Amino acid sequence: MSIVRFAIKSTLVGGIVYYSIQQGLWSKSEDSVQLYGRLYNNVTPYIKDNIPKKVINELPPLPSTSDLSNSVKSSWNKGVIASMKFLSETPTYVTNGVQSISKILKGYIEQQSVSEKNQ
């Protein structure tokens, strides 16, 4: 029975991943924005027709495709900048780490030698 459940779950997940790839979710950012635009245009009428007005008024509106595109580009650029900053500062981090470890080891070795002399 557990094999059947696993097969069904795997098939569903595989189908979702396959469909999302076919629709362009995992390709270029332009394709993802187009997919979001299609989803936005298809889902918005159903939301307006089937969700009570009180709930709609309390929820923020869905972002437009241009807002989403700008947000994705800005986030991507910030991620690239942060990654490059980290990579450029890696030698400093490594140097500081090695110096810290060497100080700790020197202190430990000195403690061991002092305790051996006292015995």
Coordinates of C-alpha atoms in Angstrom, one line a residue:
M1 CA 0.0 0.0 0.0
S2 CA 2.8 2.4 0.8
I3 CA 4.4 1.8 -2.6
V4 CA 1.1 2.9 -4.3
R5 CA 0.9 6.1 -2.2
F6 CA 4.6 6.8 -3.0
A7 CA 3.9 6.2 -6.7
I8 CA 0.9 8.5 -6.7
K9 CA 2.7 11.3 -4.8
S10 CA 5.7 11.0 -7.1
T11 CA 3.6 11.1 -10.2
L12 CA 1.8 14.2 -9.0
V13 CA 5.0 16.0 -8.1
G14 CA 6.6 15.0 -11.3
G15 CA 3.6 16.2 -13.3
I16 CA 3.6 19.6 -11.5
V17 CA 7.4 20.0 -12.1
Y18 CA 7.0 19.0 -15.8
Y19 CA 4.1 21.3 -16.3
S20 CA 5.9 24.2 -14.6
I21 CA 8.9 23.6 -16.9
Q22 CA 6.7 23.5 -20.0
Q23 CA 5.0 26.8 -19.0
G24 CA 8.4 28.5 -18.6
L25 CA 8.6 29.0 -14.8
W26 CA 12.2 27.7 -14.6
S27 CA 13.5 29.4 -17.8
K28 CA 14.3 33.0 -18.6
S29 CA 12.9 35.7 -16.4
E30 CA 10.9 37.1 -19.3
D31 CA 9.1 33.7 -19.7
S32 CA 8.4 33.7 -16.0
V33 CA 6.9 37.2 -16.2
Q34 CA 4.7 36.1 -19.1
L35 CA 3.6 33.0 -17.1
Y36 CA 2.7 35.3 -14.2
G37 CA 0.8 37.6 -16.6
R38 CA -1.2 34.6 -17.9
L39 CA -2.0 33.4 -14.4
Y40 CA -2.9 37.0 -13.3
N41 CA -5.3 37.4 -16.2
N42 CA -6.9 33.9 -15.7
V43 CA -7.2 34.0 -11.9
T44 CA -8.2 37.6 -11.3
P45 CA -11.8 37.3 -12.7
Y46 CA -12.4 34.2 -10.5
I47 CA -11.2 35.9 -7.4
K48 CA -13.4 38.9 -8.1
D49 CA -16.5 36.7 -8.8
N50 CA -16.1 34.1 -6.1
I51 CA -14.5 35.7 -3.0
P52 CA -16.7 38.0 -0.8
K53 CA -16.1 41.7 -1.2
K54 CA -15.2 42.0 2.4
V55 CA -12.3 39.6 2.0
I56 CA -11.2 41.2 -1.3
N57 CA -11.1 44.7 0.4
E58 CA -8.9 43.4 3.2
L59 CA -6.4 41.7 0.9
P60 CA -3.8 43.7 -1.0
P61 CA -4.1 43.6 -4.8
L62 CA -2.0 41.2 -6.8
P63 CA 1.1 43.0 -8.1
S64 CA 1.1 43.8 -11.8
T65 CA 3.5 42.1 -14.2
S66 CA 5.7 45.2 -14.5
D67 CA 6.0 45.5 -10.7
L68 CA 6.9 41.9 -10.5
S69 CA 9.4 42.1 -13.2
N70 CA 11.1 45.1 -11.6
S71 CA 11.0 43.4 -8.2
V72 CA 12.6 40.2 -9.6
K73 CA 15.3 42.2 -11.4
S74 CA 16.1 44.3 -8.3
S75 CA 16.2 41.2 -6.1
W76 CA 18.4 39.4 -8.5
N77 CA 20.8 42.3 -8.7
K78 CA 21.0 42.6 -4.9
G79 CA 21.7 38.9 -4.7
V80 CA 24.5 39.2 -7.3
I81 CA 26.0 42.2 -5.5
A82 CA 25.9 40.4 -2.1
S83 CA 27.5 37.3 -3.5
M84 CA 30.3 39.2 -5.2
K85 CA 30.9 41.2 -2.0
F86 CA 31.1 38.0 0.0
L87 CA 33.5 36.4 -2.6
S88 CA 35.7 39.5 -2.6
E89 CA 35.9 39.5 1.2
T90 CA 36.5 35.7 1.5
P91 CA 40.3 36.0 1.8
T92 CA 39.8 38.4 4.7
Y93 CA 37.4 35.9 6.4
V94 CA 39.8 33.1 5.9
T95 CA 42.8 35.1 7.1
N96 CA 40.9 36.1 10.3
G97 CA 39.8 32.6 10.9
V98 CA 43.2 31.1 10.5
Q99 CA 44.7 33.7 12.9
S100 CA 42.0 33.0 15.4
I101 CA 42.5 29.3 15.2
S102 CA 46.3 29.7 15.5
K103 CA 45.9 31.8 18.6
I104 CA 43.7 29.2 20.2
L105 CA 46.0 26.4 19.3
K106 CA 49.1 28.3 20.6
G107 CA 47.3 28.9 23.9
Y108 CA 46.3 25.3 24.1
I109 CA 49.8 24.1 23.4
E110 CA 51.2 26.5 26.0
Q111 CA 48.8 25.2 28.6
Q112 CA 49.8 21.6 27.8
S113 CA 53.5 22.4 28.1
V114 CA 53.0 24.2 31.4
S115 CA 50.9 21.4 32.8
E116 CA 53.5 18.8 31.7
K117 CA 56.3 20.8 33.3
N118 CA 54.3 21.0 36.6
Q119 CA 53.9 17.2 36.7

